[in-house]
Tab-separated table of C-alpha atoms in Angstrom:
chain	number	residue	atom	x	y	z
O	1	UNK	CA	275.720	95.967	243.266
O	2	UNK	CA	275.033	93.055	241.058
O	3	UNK	CA	277.900	92.308	238.808
O	4	UNK	CA	276.553	91.609	235.371
O	5	UNK	CA	278.484	89.639	232.871
O	6	UNK	CA	279.852	91.840	230.118
O	7	UNK	CA	281.057	88.969	228.001
O	8	UNK	CA	278.958	85.865	227.587
O	9	UNK	CA	280.507	82.855	225.930
O	10	UNK	CA	278.270	80.291	224.362
O	11	UNK	CA	279.266	77.074	222.732
O	12	UNK	CA	277.226	76.152	219.698
O	13	UNK	CA	277.607	73.348	217.225
O	14	UNK	CA	279.186	75.763	214.750
O	15	UNK	CA	281.719	77.039	217.236
O	16	UNK	CA	281.937	79.695	219.865
O	17	UNK	CA	279.578	82.642	220.195
O	18	UNK	CA	280.819	85.717	222.053
O	19	UNK	CA	278.042	88.046	223.166
O	20	UNK	CA	279.466	91.415	224.155
O	21	UNK	CA	277.574	93.805	226.382
O	22	UNK	CA	276.737	97.129	224.714
O	23	UNK	CA	276.216	99.398	227.745
O	24	UNK	CA	279.654	99.299	229.369
O	25	UNK	CA	282.770	101.082	228.165
O	26	UNK	CA	284.944	99.450	225.547
O	27	UNK	CA	287.975	99.233	227.801
O	28	UNK	CA	285.952	97.348	230.435
O	29	UNK	CA	284.771	95.036	227.736
O	30	UNK	CA	288.319	94.331	226.578
O	31	UNK	CA	289.440	93.668	230.124
O	32	UNK	CA	286.701	91.142	230.788
O	33	UNK	CA	287.164	89.508	227.410
O	34	UNK	CA	290.836	89.005	228.186
O	35	UNK	CA	289.969	87.462	231.566
O	36	UNK	CA	287.379	85.150	230.084
O	37	UNK	CA	289.673	84.033	227.298
O	38	UNK	CA	292.603	83.392	229.652
O	39	UNK	CA	290.568	80.479	231.016
O	40	UNK	CA	290.884	78.832	227.636
O	41	UNK	CA	293.804	76.560	227.084
O	42	UNK	CA	296.296	77.870	224.611
O	43	UNK	CA	298.298	75.288	222.771
O	44	UNK	CA	298.887	74.889	219.061
O	45	UNK	CA	297.646	71.328	218.872
O	46	UNK	CA	294.021	71.874	219.834
O	47	UNK	CA	291.364	71.722	217.166
O	48	UNK	CA	290.552	75.123	215.649
O	49	UNK	CA	287.296	76.694	216.740
O	50	UNK	CA	285.309	79.300	214.814
O	51	UNK	CA	284.270	82.326	216.803
O	52	UNK	CA	281.369	84.590	216.041
O	53	UNK	CA	281.329	87.908	217.856
O	54	UNK	CA	278.069	89.752	218.432
O	55	UNK	CA	278.306	93.295	219.759
O	56	UNK	CA	274.625	93.996	220.440
O	57	UNK	CA	273.711	97.630	219.857
O	58	UNK	CA	277.319	98.774	219.754
O	59	UNK	CA	279.183	99.857	216.650
O	60	UNK	CA	282.862	99.036	216.634
O	61	UNK	CA	285.376	101.150	214.789
O	62	UNK	CA	287.990	99.454	212.631
O	63	UNK	CA	290.594	99.898	215.380
O	64	UNK	CA	288.308	98.413	218.048
O	65	UNK	CA	287.581	95.442	215.801
O	66	UNK	CA	291.321	94.917	215.392
O	67	UNK	CA	291.853	94.975	219.171
O	68	UNK	CA	289.228	92.307	219.685
O	69	UNK	CA	290.681	90.210	216.903
O	70	UNK	CA	294.110	90.559	218.472
O	71	UNK	CA	292.820	89.322	221.819
O	72	UNK	CA	291.000	86.364	220.341
O	73	UNK	CA	293.724	85.374	217.914
O	74	UNK	CA	296.203	85.305	220.765
O	75	UNK	CA	294.728	81.864	221.304
O	76	UNK	CA	295.940	79.970	218.305
O	77	UNK	CA	293.000	77.659	217.891
O	78	UNK	CA	290.412	80.462	217.838
O	79	UNK	CA	289.446	82.027	214.501
O	80	UNK	CA	287.063	84.920	214.203
O	81	UNK	CA	284.483	84.117	211.592
O	82	UNK	CA	282.452	87.292	211.803
O	83	UNK	CA	281.827	90.338	213.931
O	84	UNK	CA	278.153	91.249	213.892
O	85	UNK	CA	276.089	94.027	215.311
O	86	UNK	CA	272.399	94.914	215.539
O	87	UNK	CA	273.086	98.421	214.272
O	88	UNK	CA	274.868	99.939	211.276
O	89	UNK	CA	276.216	103.369	210.465
O	90	UNK	CA	273.948	105.830	208.696
O	91	UNK	CA	276.288	106.072	205.738
O	92	UNK	CA	276.400	102.297	205.396
O	93	UNK	CA	272.615	102.229	205.503
O	94	UNK	CA	272.506	104.920	202.856
O	95	UNK	CA	274.900	102.917	200.699
O	96	UNK	CA	272.910	99.728	201.140
O	97	UNK	CA	269.768	101.566	200.132
O	98	UNK	CA	271.494	102.984	197.072
O	99	UNK	CA	272.763	99.552	196.130
O	100	UNK	CA	269.425	97.828	196.403
O	101	UNK	CA	267.418	100.558	194.722
O	102	UNK	CA	266.348	100.710	191.083
O	103	UNK	CA	267.441	104.082	189.779
O	104	UNK	CA	265.056	105.409	187.163
O	105	UNK	CA	266.708	107.827	184.738
O	106	UNK	CA	264.835	109.494	181.914
O	107	UNK	CA	267.300	110.887	179.387
O	108	UNK	CA	269.379	110.143	176.318
O	109	UNK	CA	272.928	109.166	177.253
O	110	UNK	CA	274.918	110.841	174.509
O	111	UNK	CA	278.422	110.365	173.137
O	112	UNK	CA	281.008	111.112	175.813
O	113	UNK	CA	278.541	110.959	178.689
O	114	UNK	CA	278.846	108.363	181.455
O	115	UNK	CA	275.876	107.475	183.630
O	116	UNK	CA	276.815	105.532	186.756
O	117	UNK	CA	274.479	104.271	189.470
O	118	UNK	CA	275.061	102.193	192.592
O	119	UNK	CA	272.152	99.785	192.278
O	120	UNK	CA	270.074	98.722	189.309
O	121	UNK	CA	269.557	101.124	186.431
O	122	UNK	CA	266.301	101.615	184.604
O	123	UNK	CA	267.011	103.973	181.723
O	124	UNK	CA	264.077	105.394	179.822
O	125	UNK	CA	265.831	106.557	176.676
O	126	UNK	CA	268.669	105.569	174.398
O	127	UNK	CA	272.369	105.053	174.959
O	128	UNK	CA	273.915	106.599	171.866
O	129	UNK	CA	277.171	105.410	170.291
O	130	UNK	CA	280.041	106.621	172.473
O	131	UNK	CA	277.812	106.913	175.546
O	132	UNK	CA	278.249	104.625	178.549
O	133	UNK	CA	276.033	103.349	181.341
O	134	UNK	CA	277.514	101.681	184.402
O	135	UNK	CA	275.681	100.033	187.292
O	136	UNK	CA	276.656	97.871	190.247
O	137	UNK	CA	273.509	95.893	189.649
O	138	UNK	CA	271.462	95.132	186.558
O	139	UNK	CA	270.835	97.454	183.645
O	140	UNK	CA	267.417	97.719	182.006
O	141	UNK	CA	267.092	100.033	179.016
O	142	UNK	CA	263.717	101.046	177.612
O	143	UNK	CA	265.202	102.258	174.366
O	144	UNK	CA	268.105	101.491	172.108
O	145	UNK	CA	271.472	100.467	173.495
O	146	UNK	CA	273.996	101.644	170.917
O	147	UNK	CA	276.855	102.538	173.239
O	148	UNK	CA	278.547	100.701	176.100
O	149	UNK	CA	276.790	99.078	179.056
O	150	UNK	CA	278.609	97.719	182.111
O	151	UNK	CA	276.495	95.825	184.624
O	152	UNK	CA	277.731	94.416	187.913
O	153	UNK	CA	280.735	96.725	187.745
O	154	UNK	CA	281.932	95.684	191.209
O	155	UNK	CA	282.203	92.072	190.194
O	156	UNK	CA	278.611	90.841	190.365
O	157	UNK	CA	278.579	88.185	187.662
O	158	UNK	CA	274.882	87.501	188.171
O	159	UNK	CA	274.033	90.952	186.761
O	160	UNK	CA	272.181	91.191	183.458
O	161	UNK	CA	271.704	93.815	180.772
O	162	UNK	CA	268.320	94.132	179.059
O	163	UNK	CA	267.435	96.512	176.258
O	164	UNK	CA	264.471	97.061	173.981
O	165	UNK	CA	266.908	97.367	171.132
O	166	UNK	CA	270.275	95.703	171.629
O	167	UNK	CA	272.929	97.114	169.284
O	168	UNK	CA	275.790	97.801	171.685
O	169	UNK	CA	279.365	98.769	170.902
O	170	UNK	CA	280.461	96.771	173.931
O	171	UNK	CA	278.829	94.795	176.700
O	172	UNK	CA	280.558	94.332	180.015
O	173	UNK	CA	279.336	92.299	182.945
O	174	UNK	CA	281.606	92.154	186.005
O	175	UNK	CA	285.016	91.708	184.332
O	176	UNK	CA	283.793	89.954	181.190
O	177	UNK	CA	283.738	91.904	177.976
O	178	UNK	CA	282.064	91.353	174.653
O	179	UNK	CA	282.098	93.633	171.664
O	180	UNK	CA	279.938	93.950	168.605
O	181	UNK	CA	281.124	92.040	165.541
O	182	UNK	CA	283.060	94.166	163.075
O	183	UNK	CA	280.736	93.255	160.254
O	184	UNK	CA	277.449	95.021	160.426
O	185	UNK	CA	275.004	92.214	160.986
O	186	UNK	CA	271.245	92.551	160.877
O	187	UNK	CA	269.887	95.191	163.151
O	188	UNK	CA	268.173	93.710	166.154
O	189	UNK	CA	264.716	95.010	166.768
O	190	UNK	CA	263.220	92.985	169.585
O	191	UNK	CA	263.956	93.151	173.287
O	192	UNK	CA	266.926	91.107	174.366
O	193	UNK	CA	269.021	90.413	177.414
O	194	UNK	CA	272.699	89.712	178.028
O	195	UNK	CA	274.192	87.576	180.801
O	196	UNK	CA	277.295	85.564	181.626
O	197	UNK	CA	276.892	81.872	180.844
O	198	UNK	CA	278.698	78.931	182.468
O	199	UNK	CA	281.705	79.374	180.128
O	200	UNK	CA	282.107	82.928	181.386
O	201	UNK	CA	281.046	84.328	178.030
O	202	UNK	CA	278.551	87.126	177.603
O	203	UNK	CA	275.548	85.762	175.741
O	204	UNK	CA	272.765	87.746	174.112
O	205	UNK	CA	269.451	85.948	174.294
O	206	UNK	CA	265.704	86.415	174.038
O	207	UNK	CA	264.190	88.246	176.981
O	208	UNK	CA	262.087	85.198	177.833
O	209	UNK	CA	265.229	83.144	178.519
O	210	UNK	CA	266.019	85.306	181.509
O	211	UNK	CA	263.333	83.806	183.713
O	212	UNK	CA	264.999	80.425	183.810
O	213	UNK	CA	268.566	81.712	183.855
O	214	UNK	CA	268.250	84.354	186.563
O	215	UNK	CA	265.230	83.358	188.651
O	216	UNK	CA	266.448	85.568	191.499
O	217	UNK	CA	265.749	88.677	189.489
O	218	UNK	CA	262.186	88.798	190.782
O	219	UNK	CA	261.787	91.399	193.468
O	220	UNK	CA	258.196	90.935	194.426
O	221	UNK	CA	258.173	87.441	195.764
O	222	UNK	CA	255.120	87.654	197.956
O	223	UNK	CA	251.592	88.756	197.314
O	224	UNK	CA	250.452	90.300	194.089
O	225	UNK	CA	250.119	88.099	191.096
D	1	UNK	CA	265.521	142.684	173.779
D	2	UNK	CA	266.904	140.375	171.113
D	3	UNK	CA	267.807	136.721	171.303
D	4	UNK	CA	271.192	135.134	170.829
D	5	UNK	CA	271.474	131.902	168.862
D	6	UNK	CA	274.702	129.942	168.720
D	7	UNK	CA	275.386	127.800	165.642
D	8	UNK	CA	277.579	124.863	166.560
D	9	UNK	CA	278.460	121.329	165.433
D	10	UNK	CA	281.476	119.852	167.152
D	11	UNK	CA	282.983	118.584	163.935
D	12	UNK	CA	284.613	121.009	161.536
D	13	UNK	CA	283.618	121.533	157.945
D	14	UNK	CA	279.936	120.655	158.231
D	15	UNK	CA	278.758	124.158	157.411
D	16	UNK	CA	278.559	126.189	160.626
D	17	UNK	CA	279.907	129.352	159.094
D	18	UNK	CA	277.876	129.018	155.905
D	19	UNK	CA	274.763	128.366	157.956
D	20	UNK	CA	275.463	131.324	160.249
D	21	UNK	CA	275.970	133.681	157.305
D	22	UNK	CA	272.867	132.471	155.507
D	23	UNK	CA	270.517	132.293	158.478
D	24	UNK	CA	271.675	135.761	159.519
D	25	UNK	CA	271.164	137.139	156.033
D	26	UNK	CA	267.794	135.413	155.682
D	27	UNK	CA	266.618	136.940	158.964
D	28	UNK	CA	267.803	140.326	157.737
D	29	UNK	CA	265.816	139.783	154.519
D	30	UNK	CA	262.760	139.255	156.730
D	31	UNK	CA	263.317	142.749	158.071
D	32	UNK	CA	264.996	141.828	161.361
D	33	UNK	CA	268.021	143.580	162.735
D	34	UNK	CA	270.762	140.968	162.915
D	35	UNK	CA	274.294	140.886	164.228
D	36	UNK	CA	276.576	138.002	163.292
D	37	UNK	CA	279.333	137.264	165.787
D	38	UNK	CA	282.342	135.241	164.695
D	39	UNK	CA	283.922	133.532	167.710
D	40	UNK	CA	286.391	131.455	165.728
D	41	UNK	CA	289.349	133.499	166.899
D	42	UNK	CA	292.486	132.722	164.930
D	43	UNK	CA	290.621	131.057	162.066
D	44	UNK	CA	287.978	133.559	161.140
D	45	UNK	CA	285.902	132.872	158.039
D	46	UNK	CA	282.535	134.495	158.487
D	47	UNK	CA	283.784	137.821	157.127
D	48	UNK	CA	285.033	136.107	153.963
D	49	UNK	CA	281.765	134.267	153.363
D	50	UNK	CA	279.889	137.551	153.768
D	51	UNK	CA	282.374	139.426	151.585
D	52	UNK	CA	283.185	141.887	154.358
D	53	UNK	CA	286.827	140.998	154.828
D	54	UNK	CA	288.242	144.311	153.640
D	55	UNK	CA	286.226	146.451	155.998
D	56	UNK	CA	287.407	145.036	159.304
D	57	UNK	CA	289.116	147.577	161.510
D	58	UNK	CA	288.523	146.321	165.055
D	59	UNK	CA	287.532	142.846	166.155
D	60	UNK	CA	286.055	140.800	169.007
D	61	UNK	CA	289.294	140.711	170.984
D	62	UNK	CA	289.637	144.502	170.792
D	63	UNK	CA	286.119	144.868	172.163
D	64	UNK	CA	286.692	142.299	174.908
D	65	UNK	CA	289.889	144.013	176.025
D	66	UNK	CA	288.263	147.437	175.917
D	67	UNK	CA	290.557	148.714	173.185
D	68	UNK	CA	287.583	150.020	171.228
D	69	UNK	CA	283.850	150.532	171.603
D	70	UNK	CA	281.492	147.779	170.515
D	71	UNK	CA	279.923	150.083	167.905
D	72	UNK	CA	283.306	150.739	166.326
D	73	UNK	CA	283.996	147.056	165.758
D	74	UNK	CA	280.680	146.295	164.043
D	75	UNK	CA	280.978	145.961	160.262
D	76	UNK	CA	277.857	146.956	158.370
D	77	UNK	CA	276.700	144.936	155.375
D	78	UNK	CA	276.167	147.425	152.552
D	79	UNK	CA	273.656	145.184	150.800
D	80	UNK	CA	271.180	146.052	153.513
D	81	UNK	CA	269.930	149.368	154.774
D	82	UNK	CA	270.580	148.950	158.494
D	83	UNK	CA	269.777	145.293	158.952
D	84	UNK	CA	272.925	143.215	159.038
D	85	UNK	CA	276.130	143.686	161.008
D	86	UNK	CA	279.162	141.538	161.667
D	87	UNK	CA	281.339	141.439	164.754
D	88	UNK	CA	284.457	139.792	163.318
D	89	UNK	CA	286.870	137.541	165.198
D	90	UNK	CA	290.519	138.413	165.586
D	91	UNK	CA	292.902	136.632	163.266
D	92	UNK	CA	296.121	137.101	165.206
D	93	UNK	CA	295.159	135.885	168.705
D	94	UNK	CA	293.862	132.515	169.859
D	95	UNK	CA	290.713	131.218	171.558
D	96	UNK	CA	291.919	132.055	175.059
D	97	UNK	CA	292.097	135.771	174.247
D	98	UNK	CA	288.446	136.109	175.273
D	99	UNK	CA	286.783	134.832	178.449
D	100	UNK	CA	283.241	133.548	178.917
D	101	UNK	CA	282.409	136.572	181.098
D	102	UNK	CA	283.551	138.976	178.390
D	103	UNK	CA	281.469	137.138	175.792
D	104	UNK	CA	278.385	137.287	178.003
D	105	UNK	CA	278.861	141.019	178.422
D	106	UNK	CA	279.316	141.638	174.699
D	107	UNK	CA	276.292	139.548	173.730
D	108	UNK	CA	274.010	141.136	176.306
D	109	UNK	CA	275.117	144.542	175.047
D	110	UNK	CA	274.303	143.508	171.466
D	111	UNK	CA	270.888	142.231	172.570
D	112	UNK	CA	269.904	145.793	173.449
D	113	UNK	CA	270.055	146.947	169.833
D	114	UNK	CA	269.582	143.823	167.700
D	115	UNK	CA	266.650	141.418	167.219
D	116	UNK	CA	268.923	138.461	166.597
D	117	UNK	CA	272.524	137.742	167.457
D	118	UNK	CA	273.835	134.772	165.499
D	119	UNK	CA	277.022	133.373	167.063
D	120	UNK	CA	279.261	131.300	164.818
D	121	UNK	CA	280.992	128.722	167.007
D	122	UNK	CA	284.430	127.224	166.259
D	123	UNK	CA	284.844	123.468	165.828
D	124	UNK	CA	285.790	121.477	168.906
D	125	UNK	CA	284.614	121.454	172.505
D	126	UNK	CA	287.337	123.561	174.098
D	127	UNK	CA	287.469	127.163	175.238
D	128	UNK	CA	286.217	128.483	171.902
D	129	UNK	CA	283.040	126.453	172.216
D	130	UNK	CA	282.559	127.487	175.843
D	131	UNK	CA	282.945	131.153	174.859
D	132	UNK	CA	280.495	130.901	171.985
D	133	UNK	CA	277.850	129.220	174.115
D	134	UNK	CA	278.345	131.501	177.140
D	135	UNK	CA	276.117	134.315	175.945
D	136	UNK	CA	273.596	132.314	173.949
D	137	UNK	CA	269.889	131.806	174.707
D	138	UNK	CA	269.309	129.172	172.040
D	139	UNK	CA	271.437	126.786	170.042
D	140	UNK	CA	271.294	125.260	166.593
D	141	UNK	CA	273.381	122.154	165.938
D	142	UNK	CA	274.532	121.596	162.355
D	143	UNK	CA	275.408	118.110	161.168
D	144	UNK	CA	275.850	116.282	157.905
D	145	UNK	CA	274.492	112.783	157.285
D	146	UNK	CA	277.831	111.169	158.103
D	147	UNK	CA	278.442	108.915	161.075
D	148	UNK	CA	281.367	110.972	162.371
D	149	UNK	CA	279.493	114.272	162.153
D	150	UNK	CA	276.451	112.761	163.863
D	151	UNK	CA	278.653	111.347	166.631
D	152	UNK	CA	280.176	114.770	167.279
D	153	UNK	CA	276.781	116.447	167.127
D	154	UNK	CA	275.569	113.972	169.760
D	155	UNK	CA	278.472	114.919	172.007
D	156	UNK	CA	277.779	118.619	171.505
D	157	UNK	CA	274.081	118.182	172.312
D	158	UNK	CA	275.097	116.423	175.514
D	159	UNK	CA	277.268	119.399	176.458
D	160	UNK	CA	274.576	121.913	175.477
D	161	UNK	CA	272.015	120.163	177.675
D	162	UNK	CA	274.115	121.079	180.700
D	163	UNK	CA	274.051	124.791	179.793
D	164	UNK	CA	271.235	127.115	180.837
D	165	UNK	CA	269.822	127.394	177.319
D	166	UNK	CA	266.777	126.075	175.504
D	167	UNK	CA	266.952	122.556	174.016
D	168	UNK	CA	268.977	122.797	170.793
D	169	UNK	CA	267.492	122.479	167.301
D	170	UNK	CA	269.005	120.503	164.448
D	171	UNK	CA	270.013	121.333	160.882
D	172	UNK	CA	271.010	118.476	158.598
D	173	UNK	CA	273.257	119.901	155.936
D	174	UNK	CA	274.617	118.603	152.628
D	175	UNK	CA	272.147	115.813	152.017
D	176	UNK	CA	272.791	113.993	148.752
D	177	UNK	CA	269.471	112.627	147.670
D	178	UNK	CA	270.820	110.042	145.260
D	179	UNK	CA	273.207	108.627	147.865
D	180	UNK	CA	270.472	108.446	150.485
D	181	UNK	CA	268.273	106.626	148.002
D	182	UNK	CA	270.948	104.045	147.363
D	183	UNK	CA	271.424	103.613	151.098
D	184	UNK	CA	275.006	104.899	151.028
D	185	UNK	CA	274.225	107.883	153.214
D	186	UNK	CA	272.309	108.159	156.472
D	187	UNK	CA	268.798	109.393	155.869
D	188	UNK	CA	267.028	112.081	157.849
D	189	UNK	CA	265.141	109.622	160.039
D	190	UNK	CA	268.297	107.816	161.078
D	191	UNK	CA	269.953	111.071	162.098
D	192	UNK	CA	266.960	112.383	164.032
D	193	UNK	CA	266.498	108.989	165.687
D	194	UNK	CA	269.970	109.102	167.158
D	195	UNK	CA	270.071	112.769	168.099
D	196	UNK	CA	266.481	112.971	169.357
D	197	UNK	CA	266.119	116.736	169.087
D	198	UNK	CA	263.785	118.911	167.056
D	199	UNK	CA	264.680	119.303	163.382
D	200	UNK	CA	264.609	122.904	162.200
D	201	UNK	CA	265.822	122.441	158.628
D	202	UNK	CA	267.354	120.205	156.004
D	203	UNK	CA	269.625	121.453	153.264
D	204	UNK	CA	270.477	119.533	150.116
D	205	UNK	CA	274.041	119.462	148.888
D	206	UNK	CA	274.292	122.302	146.403
D	207	UNK	CA	277.318	123.401	144.406
D	208	UNK	CA	275.881	126.888	144.267
D	209	UNK	CA	276.683	127.266	147.975
D	210	UNK	CA	280.408	126.900	147.356
D	211	UNK	CA	280.247	129.322	144.457
D	212	UNK	CA	278.382	131.842	146.547
D	213	UNK	CA	280.794	131.515	149.489
D	214	UNK	CA	283.759	132.084	147.210
D	215	UNK	CA	282.263	135.235	145.803
D	216	UNK	CA	281.329	136.576	149.231
D	217	UNK	CA	277.593	136.567	148.522
D	218	UNK	CA	275.508	134.401	150.866
D	219	UNK	CA	273.419	131.910	148.877
D	220	UNK	CA	270.145	133.239	150.348
D	221	UNK	CA	270.551	136.347	148.214
D	222	UNK	CA	270.021	134.146	145.165
D	223	UNK	CA	266.320	133.272	145.428
D	224	UNK	CA	266.343	130.410	142.927
D	225	UNK	CA	268.702	127.950	144.542
D	226	UNK	CA	267.334	125.089	146.653
D	227	UNK	CA	269.763	125.763	149.486
D	228	UNK	CA	268.632	129.373	149.499
D	229	UNK	CA	265.005	128.355	149.979
D	230	UNK	CA	266.049	125.934	152.723
D	231	UNK	CA	267.847	128.696	154.627
D	232	UNK	CA	264.953	131.090	154.159
D	233	UNK	CA	262.634	128.431	155.565
D	234	UNK	CA	264.888	128.009	158.599
D	235	UNK	CA	264.766	131.760	159.184
D	236	UNK	CA	260.979	131.679	159.000
D	237	UNK	CA	260.868	128.798	161.474
D	238	UNK	CA	263.103	130.755	163.844
D	239	UNK	CA	260.566	133.573	163.599
D	240	UNK	CA	257.868	131.156	164.692
D	241	UNK	CA	256.186	130.322	161.381
D	242	UNK	CA	255.428	126.696	160.708
D	243	UNK	CA	256.907	125.827	157.345
D	244	UNK	CA	256.838	122.238	156.102
D	245	UNK	CA	260.175	120.555	155.387
D	246	UNK	CA	261.432	120.954	151.849
D	247	UNK	CA	260.902	118.058	149.442
D	248	UNK	CA	264.394	116.881	148.652
D	249	UNK	CA	263.526	115.498	145.247
D	250	UNK	CA	260.858	116.473	142.824
D	251	UNK	CA	258.418	113.559	142.674
D	252	UNK	CA	257.538	112.300	139.208
D	253	UNK	CA	254.448	114.099	138.043
D	254	UNK	CA	252.739	111.438	135.923
D	255	UNK	CA	249.058	111.066	135.392
D	256	UNK	CA	248.897	108.195	137.845
D	257	UNK	CA	250.589	110.042	140.700
D	258	UNK	CA	248.290	112.986	140.202
D	259	UNK	CA	245.325	110.662	140.293
D	260	UNK	CA	246.612	108.886	143.396
D	261	UNK	CA	247.189	112.237	145.063
D	262	UNK	CA	243.674	113.230	144.136
D	263	UNK	CA	242.259	110.182	145.816
D	264	UNK	CA	244.537	110.660	148.797
D	265	UNK	CA	246.393	107.410	148.322
D	266	UNK	CA	249.784	107.181	149.972
D	267	UNK	CA	252.594	106.450	147.586
């Protein structure tokens, strides 16, 4: 029987790469990892080395990840930078899809209603006063925004809010907040966008300004136009 | 098989009860068999507006609890032959005395004998509202041209959209033409822009309405008042006729306007 290596250590210029075999059992893997690592010297003075772990087609549970971290961190100079895998869980994939998708919703968001989506929101309809739209990504409203819009609700400060008619009660992007002035100023009619500027203030600007401020907004980078 | 229409608004004091009484009466005038149901348990008013207060023996709660038959609780309006009935609310209980299931049962029973069941909804969005909407097939939302009333109407429409009923229709009540003209009051377009539902009638503010309510005679019975015509028009629209919206103010009838009208110019 040929004994295959279950743990392959590779030195790169960024640090150490640990390639873990994905066909053996986890306990075997741990055992061999421990053996391989014991060859390393373990004193507190040595220069710290970043370690990247790659698990191939194996998914590690949180507990298994912790065990590996424990083994590696036993050597004081080793620091795990990342644990990567070729595969992800179905639910994670589902979540990633949700987060990257543009959700098209065709309705009027009325007073007291809250519309929340994981990714970007494209609302065809109005947000009435007292209504609220929340998205992890950007918010685009083909209609009047008269209620509250919260883009990048998980902390994405790059998120923007665009509306055909921008008369919001409040705008929120990530954890910044801006409210309408108490005096009723002129009603805005044209399409506008809102974003966080370098002073961490929410700014309302012409739609055309967006292209230079958030160039990454373009989704279709290749082909087409 | 009749149809049940709930009249609701969210905010209090915008004219739900007055509208219920008048739409019901107007439908009865058109020869339909109508039953008005007051679901504002604890704060009943519909009987007073209709002038039927003294004839109440049993009420909605009695029917729901099986303490009397549905027929026994119905109060007949003497002004009509056999057209208009009222199922009054109880005055001594509260909104939780009736459940949604009981309401559904009562309304479906009424639908067997009546062409229209007009349900007067209490203010608010709590149990009373849920009860009133439970048995309804259609809904009419009443609002006044005030920001707070429109806000509440918007909320109510949002709640109604989740119910298995047809999209609600809108009545804008108590419009003061001179205030709208000065820009002190929301105009019809502003209200319909926000609420985005079909308008079924507009009613000008009319002192006659208060007078009529106090005397227990619905305003529709007085054919000369503007509000009366507005309510009659709403009844006709419910029956499927297409009636143009009432002109809120009488346009000046000078020689020039007549001429312009003749040539089809838009003023």
